[in-house]
Amino acid sequence: MEGRILLKGVIIMCLIACSTARELKVKDQGTIYNHTLATILVEYAASVYVSDLTELFTWTCPKCNDLTKGFQILELIVDVKRCLQAFVGVAPDLNAIVIAFRGTQGTSIQNWIADLYWKQLDIEYPGMEDAMVHHGFYSAYHNTTLRPGVLSAVESAKEQYGDIPIMVTGHSMGGAMAAFCGLDLTVNYGSRNVSVMTFGQPRIGNAAFASYYSKWVPNTIRVTHEHDIVPHLPPYYYYFPQKTYHHFPREMWLHNLGFGLLSYTVEKVCDDSGEDPSCSRSVAGRSIKDHLTYYGVRLGGEESGFCKIVMDDHLAAYGKVDVDGNVNLSRDFSASVLRMNVESNEEGRSI
């Protein structure tokens, strides 16, 4: 009898947890976690891995559907030399500009993770005393063809659609670039209403940088998943808080509770320290499998360890390929397209 009562209690707790995990709000810092928005942005973070540029630019790839249907790419940038990729476009249902950066692609994920164990804070972030960041992540955004392509597309989108929100996303190393992009747009270009949501992002700077970042881009969510290894890297050394890598807030940790048929996913919004010991740091981060799946969406390239692009000749009319083989594809849309699509979706899902 007592066992049956206990079982009923567990089931009720599961139902309550599932019903309350859909949308959680954090009052301080103005940070809001929205489950529906997260499930949309993770699809953009997955789509940017597509290597068939024709399918990606026309938004006809297998991943370019479902919650991202109707998205219109304005700019697709591929830095072939460094195997980096990003796109900028307009999502009518979100009434927002969406920027997505691709994660690790040019080398095996295992080798990249092994390298992260030894990465040092090796460059000062401009304009902020004592702030230091990871040179590789910083350079991947600031010193490649991605930054000028992204900024040009954002400027064009604002001219056409007005000062609509900007949402920046990415997975893994793409999340690191997304964070630098969000900070760049806010600090250097005065963009308002910039939000960043990353998935399985590594640490990118020290505590001073994390403080600086959270001040300028407070509407940031770092989604972590179970035992995902990458958010634990480069390592955080508790006894050297000012000299070690340090996450910026706000983490949202996806993890499972219960067992068997009673197992359910909890979406835990963490504290504002960036290193909440009750969130992903409470477990051993050793799983590559957890790194490659978020909200049931597979993230990562089609062929691990191989960087390639596929592009039809007719796409040349939409852009250029420079002497290094880097690709920039651009498209213009009239503002009426966005208004028409927004109006047609007024009866659709709300975020």
Short mmCIF file of C-alpha atoms in Angstrom, two decimals:
data_model
loop_
_atom_site.label_atom_id
_atom_site.label_comp_id
_atom_site.label_asym_id
_atom_site.label_seq_id
_atom_site.Cartn_x
_atom_site.Cartn_y
_atom_site.Cartn_z
CA MET A 1 0.00 0.00 0.00
CA GLU A 2 2.76 2.41 0.96
CA GLY A 3 4.62 1.50 -2.24
CA ARG A 4 1.55 2.36 -4.33
CA ILE A 5 1.15 5.73 -2.61
CA LEU A 6 4.83 6.46 -3.15
CA LEU A 7 4.54 5.55 -6.83
CA LYS A 8 1.55 7.88 -7.24
CA GLY A 9 3.50 10.66 -5.59
CA VAL A 10 6.43 10.20 -7.95
CA ILE A 11 4.10 10.25 -10.97
CA ILE A 12 2.44 13.47 -9.77
CA MET A 13 5.84 15.08 -9.25
CA CYS A 14 6.84 14.10 -12.79
CA LEU A 15 3.67 15.62 -14.23
CA ILE A 16 4.21 18.85 -12.29
CA ALA A 17 7.83 19.05 -13.42
CA CYS A 18 6.91 18.47 -17.06
CA SER A 19 4.18 21.09 -16.97
CA THR A 20 6.41 23.74 -15.39
CA ALA A 21 9.47 23.10 -17.55
CA ARG A 22 7.96 24.61 -20.69
CA GLU A 23 8.77 28.23 -19.89
CA LEU A 24 10.84 29.49 -17.02
CA LYS A 25 11.62 33.09 -16.15
CA VAL A 26 14.43 34.61 -14.17
CA LYS A 27 13.59 38.00 -12.70
CA ASP A 28 17.05 39.46 -12.16
CA GLN A 29 19.13 40.61 -15.15
CA GLY A 30 16.02 40.53 -17.31
CA THR A 31 17.01 37.11 -18.68
CA ILE A 32 14.10 35.02 -19.87
CA TYR A 33 14.31 31.35 -20.84
CA ASN A 34 11.64 30.32 -23.29
CA HIS A 35 11.35 26.64 -24.14
CA THR A 36 9.58 27.23 -27.44
CA LEU A 37 12.18 29.73 -28.62
CA ALA A 38 14.98 27.33 -27.63
CA THR A 39 13.49 24.52 -29.73
CA ILE A 40 13.34 26.89 -32.71
CA LEU A 41 16.86 28.29 -32.38
CA VAL A 42 18.41 24.85 -31.95
CA GLU A 43 17.09 24.01 -35.42
CA TYR A 44 18.91 27.04 -36.83
CA ALA A 45 22.05 25.93 -34.99
CA ALA A 46 21.65 22.51 -36.65
CA SER A 47 20.92 23.87 -40.13
CA VAL A 48 24.10 25.94 -40.33
CA TYR A 49 26.09 22.68 -40.42
CA VAL A 50 24.68 21.83 -43.87
CA SER A 51 27.49 21.73 -46.45
CA ASP A 52 25.25 21.81 -49.53
CA LEU A 53 25.17 25.58 -50.04
CA THR A 54 22.46 25.36 -52.69
CA GLU A 55 20.06 23.64 -50.33
CA LEU A 56 21.03 25.91 -47.46
CA PHE A 57 20.82 29.19 -49.40
CA THR A 58 17.42 28.25 -50.85
CA TRP A 59 16.35 26.86 -47.46
CA THR A 60 15.34 23.51 -48.95
CA CYS A 61 17.70 21.23 -47.00
CA PRO A 62 16.21 18.40 -44.90
CA LYS A 63 17.03 20.36 -41.73
CA CYS A 64 15.57 23.60 -43.14
CA ASN A 65 11.99 22.85 -42.23
CA ASP A 66 9.68 22.27 -39.29
CA LEU A 67 10.03 25.18 -36.82
CA THR A 68 12.26 27.19 -39.18
CA LYS A 69 9.98 26.95 -42.21
CA GLY A 70 9.72 30.24 -44.08
CA PHE A 71 13.16 31.50 -43.04
CA GLN A 72 14.81 33.75 -45.64
CA ILE A 73 18.60 33.83 -45.85
CA LEU A 74 20.08 37.24 -46.61
CA GLU A 75 23.76 36.28 -46.39
CA LEU A 76 25.61 32.95 -46.35
CA ILE A 77 29.33 33.18 -45.54
CA VAL A 78 31.84 30.35 -45.79
CA ASP A 79 35.47 30.79 -44.76
CA VAL A 80 36.88 27.78 -46.57
CA LYS A 81 40.45 28.15 -45.35
CA ARG A 82 39.39 27.86 -41.70
CA CYS A 83 36.30 25.71 -42.34
CA LEU A 84 33.90 28.23 -40.79
CA GLN A 85 30.33 28.94 -41.81
CA ALA A 86 27.54 31.34 -40.81
CA PHE A 87 24.32 32.76 -42.15
CA VAL A 88 22.14 35.79 -41.52
CA GLY A 89 18.46 35.93 -42.37
CA VAL A 90 14.99 36.97 -41.34
CA ALA A 91 12.53 34.72 -39.51
CA PRO A 92 9.03 36.12 -40.16
CA ASP A 93 7.39 34.18 -37.32
CA LEU A 94 9.93 35.54 -34.82
CA ASN A 95 9.91 38.97 -36.49
CA ALA A 96 13.67 38.88 -35.97
CA ILE A 97 17.04 38.73 -37.65
CA VAL A 98 18.65 35.34 -36.95
CA ILE A 99 22.41 34.81 -37.09
CA ALA A 100 23.80 31.27 -36.81
CA PHE A 101 27.40 30.04 -36.61
CA ARG A 102 28.58 26.54 -37.37
CA GLY A 103 30.47 24.56 -34.77
CA THR A 104 33.59 22.42 -35.10
CA GLN A 105 33.80 20.85 -38.52
CA GLY A 106 37.32 20.74 -39.90
CA THR A 107 38.75 18.19 -37.50
CA SER A 108 37.37 15.31 -35.51
CA ILE A 109 35.39 16.33 -32.44
CA GLN A 110 37.62 14.09 -30.31
CA ASN A 111 40.80 15.90 -31.36
CA TRP A 112 39.20 19.31 -30.90
CA ILE A 113 38.08 18.41 -27.38
CA ALA A 114 41.54 17.08 -26.53
CA ASP A 115 43.03 20.40 -27.66
CA LEU A 116 40.63 22.35 -25.46
CA TYR A 117 42.12 20.83 -22.31
CA TRP A 118 45.32 22.79 -22.94
CA LYS A 119 43.97 26.08 -24.26
CA GLN A 120 45.23 29.11 -22.34
CA LEU A 121 43.87 32.62 -21.89
CA ASP A 122 46.11 34.23 -24.46
CA ILE A 123 44.69 37.56 -25.64
CA GLU A 124 43.33 40.69 -23.95
CA TYR A 125 39.83 41.68 -24.95
CA PRO A 126 39.92 45.26 -26.31
CA GLY A 127 38.54 48.00 -24.08
CA MET A 128 38.22 46.00 -20.88
CA GLU A 129 40.96 45.95 -18.24
CA ASP A 130 41.95 42.47 -17.03
CA ALA A 131 39.58 40.75 -19.47
CA MET A 132 41.23 37.89 -21.33
CA VAL A 133 39.80 35.48 -23.86
CA HIS A 134 40.64 32.44 -25.96
CA HIS A 135 42.59 33.65 -29.01
CA GLY A 136 41.27 30.93 -31.32
CA PHE A 137 37.60 31.59 -30.59
CA TYR A 138 38.12 35.36 -30.72
CA SER A 139 39.93 35.18 -34.04
CA ALA A 140 37.40 32.78 -35.58
CA TYR A 141 34.85 35.59 -35.41
CA HIS A 142 36.92 38.78 -35.52
CA ASN A 143 39.72 37.88 -37.94
CA THR A 144 37.97 35.90 -40.69
CA THR A 145 35.50 36.61 -43.49
CA LEU A 146 32.59 35.86 -41.14
CA ARG A 147 32.51 39.18 -39.29
CA PRO A 148 32.35 41.57 -42.28
CA GLY A 149 29.77 39.35 -43.96
CA VAL A 150 27.58 39.19 -40.86
CA LEU A 151 27.80 42.92 -40.11
CA SER A 152 27.00 43.85 -43.71
CA ALA A 153 23.96 41.58 -43.72
CA VAL A 154 22.69 42.95 -40.39
CA GLU A 155 23.01 46.50 -41.69
CA SER A 156 21.13 45.57 -44.85
CA ALA A 157 18.41 43.80 -42.87
CA LYS A 158 17.93 46.82 -40.61
CA GLU A 159 17.56 49.10 -43.63
CA GLN A 160 14.87 46.87 -45.04
CA TYR A 161 13.02 45.71 -41.94
CA GLY A 162 13.74 48.34 -39.32
CA ASP A 163 15.15 47.85 -35.83
CA ILE A 164 13.74 44.37 -35.26
CA PRO A 165 15.31 42.02 -32.67
CA ILE A 166 18.56 40.21 -33.44
CA MET A 167 18.94 36.61 -32.25
CA VAL A 168 22.39 35.02 -32.41
CA THR A 169 22.89 31.29 -32.01
CA GLY A 170 25.38 28.49 -32.50
CA HIS A 171 26.46 25.12 -31.18
CA SER A 172 29.84 24.16 -29.74
CA MET A 173 32.53 26.44 -31.23
CA GLY A 174 29.69 28.12 -33.12
CA GLY A 175 28.32 29.14 -29.73
CA ALA A 176 31.64 30.79 -28.88
CA MET A 177 31.51 32.80 -32.10
CA ALA A 178 27.86 33.67 -31.46
CA ALA A 179 28.81 35.16 -28.09
CA PHE A 180 31.58 37.31 -29.59
CA CYS A 181 29.16 38.40 -32.31
CA GLY A 182 26.46 39.41 -29.82
CA LEU A 183 28.99 41.44 -27.85
CA ASP A 184 30.37 43.03 -31.02
CA LEU A 185 26.91 44.08 -32.24
CA THR A 186 26.07 45.62 -28.88
CA VAL A 187 29.34 47.32 -27.92
CA ASN A 188 30.82 48.33 -31.26
CA TYR A 189 27.71 48.88 -33.36
CA GLY A 190 25.16 50.01 -30.79
CA SER A 191 22.60 47.40 -31.76
CA ARG A 192 19.66 47.18 -29.41
CA ASN A 193 17.55 44.18 -28.51
CA VAL A 194 20.32 41.63 -29.15
CA SER A 195 19.86 38.20 -27.60
CA VAL A 196 22.19 35.21 -27.67
CA MET A 197 21.31 31.55 -27.17
CA THR A 198 24.01 28.92 -27.52
CA PHE A 199 24.08 25.15 -27.21
CA GLY A 200 27.00 23.19 -25.73
CA GLN A 201 29.26 26.25 -25.73
CA PRO A 202 32.81 26.08 -24.29
CA ARG A 203 34.23 28.70 -21.95
CA ILE A 204 35.73 31.62 -23.90
CA GLY A 205 37.18 34.05 -21.34
CA ASN A 206 38.05 34.76 -17.71
CA ALA A 207 35.87 36.13 -14.89
CA ALA A 208 36.55 39.76 -15.85
CA PHE A 209 35.41 39.05 -19.39
CA ALA A 210 32.34 37.17 -18.13
CA SER A 211 31.35 40.17 -16.01
CA TYR A 212 31.89 42.52 -18.92
CA TYR A 213 29.90 40.30 -21.27
CA SER A 214 26.93 39.89 -18.93
CA LYS A 215 26.71 43.66 -18.50
CA TRP A 216 26.46 44.31 -22.24
CA VAL A 217 24.53 41.24 -23.41
CA PRO A 218 22.34 40.33 -20.44
CA ASN A 219 19.76 38.54 -22.57
CA THR A 220 21.99 35.50 -23.05
CA ILE A 221 21.18 31.84 -22.43
CA ARG A 222 23.78 29.07 -22.57
CA VAL A 223 21.92 25.78 -22.90
CA THR A 224 23.87 22.77 -21.61
CA HIS A 225 22.83 19.13 -21.82
CA GLU A 226 23.34 16.43 -19.21
CA HIS A 227 27.01 15.34 -19.22
CA ASP A 228 28.04 17.29 -22.33
CA ILE A 229 31.83 17.54 -22.16
CA VAL A 230 32.33 20.83 -24.03
CA PRO A 231 30.78 23.27 -21.48
CA HIS A 232 33.39 21.92 -19.03
CA LEU A 233 36.21 23.11 -21.31
CA PRO A 234 38.67 24.75 -21.23
CA PRO A 235 38.91 23.71 -17.58
CA TYR A 236 37.75 25.94 -14.71
CA TYR A 237 40.17 25.96 -11.78
CA TYR A 238 38.29 26.76 -8.60
CA TYR A 239 41.36 27.96 -6.67
CA PHE A 240 42.37 30.47 -9.37
CA PRO A 241 39.06 32.22 -10.15
CA GLN A 242 40.60 35.33 -11.74
CA LYS A 243 43.20 33.48 -13.79
CA THR A 244 41.10 30.67 -15.14
CA TYR A 245 38.38 30.39 -17.77
CA HIS A 246 34.95 31.35 -16.45
CA HIS A 247 31.49 30.99 -18.03
CA PHE A 248 29.23 34.02 -18.29
CA PRO A 249 25.58 33.69 -17.20
CA ARG A 250 22.92 32.50 -17.76
CA GLU A 251 23.13 28.71 -18.00
CA MET A 252 20.05 26.57 -18.62
CA TRP A 253 20.81 22.93 -17.86
CA LEU A 254 18.84 20.12 -19.51
CA HIS A 255 19.03 16.95 -17.46
CA ASN A 256 16.97 13.88 -16.75
CA LEU A 257 15.48 12.80 -13.44
CA GLY A 258 13.78 9.58 -12.52
CA PHE A 259 14.27 6.20 -14.11
CA GLY A 260 12.71 4.04 -16.79
CA LEU A 261 9.19 5.08 -17.73
CA LEU A 262 9.27 7.69 -14.96
CA SER A 263 12.27 9.51 -16.43
CA TYR A 264 11.63 13.10 -17.50
CA THR A 265 13.65 16.11 -18.61
CA VAL A 266 14.13 19.06 -16.29
CA GLU A 267 15.04 22.51 -17.59
CA LYS A 268 16.96 24.13 -14.75
CA VAL A 269 17.67 27.85 -14.99
CA CYS A 270 20.91 28.40 -13.09
CA ASP A 271 22.17 31.30 -10.96
CA ASP A 272 23.89 34.43 -12.23
CA SER A 273 27.44 33.32 -11.38
CA GLY A 274 28.03 31.59 -14.68
CA GLU A 275 29.51 28.68 -12.74
CA ASP A 276 26.52 27.41 -10.77
CA PRO A 277 27.74 24.29 -8.91
CA SER A 278 24.22 22.84 -8.94
CA CYS A 279 23.96 22.83 -12.74
CA SER A 280 26.21 21.15 -15.32
CA ARG A 281 29.19 21.52 -12.98
CA SER A 282 27.45 19.14 -10.59
CA VAL A 283 28.18 16.22 -12.94
CA ALA A 284 31.23 14.83 -14.69
CA GLY A 285 31.24 16.28 -18.18
CA ARG A 286 32.54 13.40 -20.25
CA SER A 287 29.92 12.78 -22.91
CA ILE A 288 30.35 13.56 -26.60
CA LYS A 289 26.94 11.98 -27.25
CA ASP A 290 25.23 14.56 -25.02
CA HIS A 291 27.14 17.29 -26.87
CA LEU A 292 25.71 16.27 -30.22
CA THR A 293 22.01 16.22 -29.30
CA TYR A 294 19.91 19.06 -27.86
CA TYR A 295 16.11 18.95 -27.54
CA GLY A 296 16.21 15.78 -29.62
CA VAL A 297 17.91 17.61 -32.52
CA ARG A 298 21.14 16.21 -33.93
CA LEU A 299 23.89 18.83 -34.17
CA GLY A 300 27.10 18.41 -36.12
CA GLY A 301 28.46 17.93 -39.62
CA GLU A 302 27.45 15.20 -42.01
CA GLU A 303 30.96 13.73 -42.13
CA SER A 304 33.04 14.00 -38.99
CA GLY A 305 36.59 15.12 -39.63
CA PHE A 306 35.95 16.34 -43.19
CA CYS A 307 35.28 19.89 -44.33
CA LYS A 308 33.54 20.34 -47.66
CA ILE A 309 31.05 22.50 -49.52
CA VAL A 310 28.72 21.71 -52.40
CA MET A 311 27.45 24.53 -54.61
CA ASP A 312 25.62 24.73 -57.96
CA ASP A 313 27.08 27.03 -60.60
CA HIS A 314 23.94 29.18 -60.77
CA LEU A 315 24.56 30.38 -57.21
CA ALA A 316 27.40 32.51 -58.58
CA ALA A 317 24.78 35.10 -59.50
CA TYR A 318 24.15 35.66 -55.77
CA GLY A 319 27.67 36.43 -54.67
CA LYS A 320 31.35 35.89 -55.09
CA VAL A 321 34.19 33.50 -54.39
CA ASP A 322 37.50 35.17 -53.51
CA VAL A 323 41.02 34.01 -54.38
CA ASP A 324 41.12 31.80 -51.27
CA GLY A 325 37.87 30.10 -52.20
CA ASN A 326 35.83 31.84 -49.50
CA VAL A 327 32.16 32.19 -50.41
CA ASN A 328 29.73 35.07 -49.81
CA LEU A 329 26.19 34.65 -51.11
CA SER A 330 23.74 37.56 -50.73
CA ARG A 331 20.08 38.13 -51.43
CA ASP A 332 17.82 41.16 -50.98
CA PHE A 333 14.18 41.07 -49.93
CA SER A 334 11.63 43.84 -49.93
CA ALA A 335 10.24 44.88 -46.55
CA SER A 336 6.78 43.86 -47.74
CA VAL A 337 7.84 40.20 -47.70
CA LEU A 338 8.49 40.32 -43.97
CA ARG A 339 5.30 42.23 -43.22
CA MET A 340 3.25 39.83 -45.31
CA ASN A 341 4.71 36.78 -43.60
CA VAL A 342 4.39 38.28 -40.12
CA GLU A 343 0.74 39.09 -40.77
CA SER A 344 0.07 35.60 -42.07
CA ASN A 345 1.56 34.11 -38.90
CA GLU A 346 -0.34 36.25 -36.41
CA GLU A 347 -2.63 33.32 -35.76
CA GLY A 348 0.31 30.93 -35.48
CA ARG A 349 2.49 29.93 -32.58
CA SER A 350 3.49 32.54 -30.00
CA ILE A 351 6.92 32.79 -28.49
#
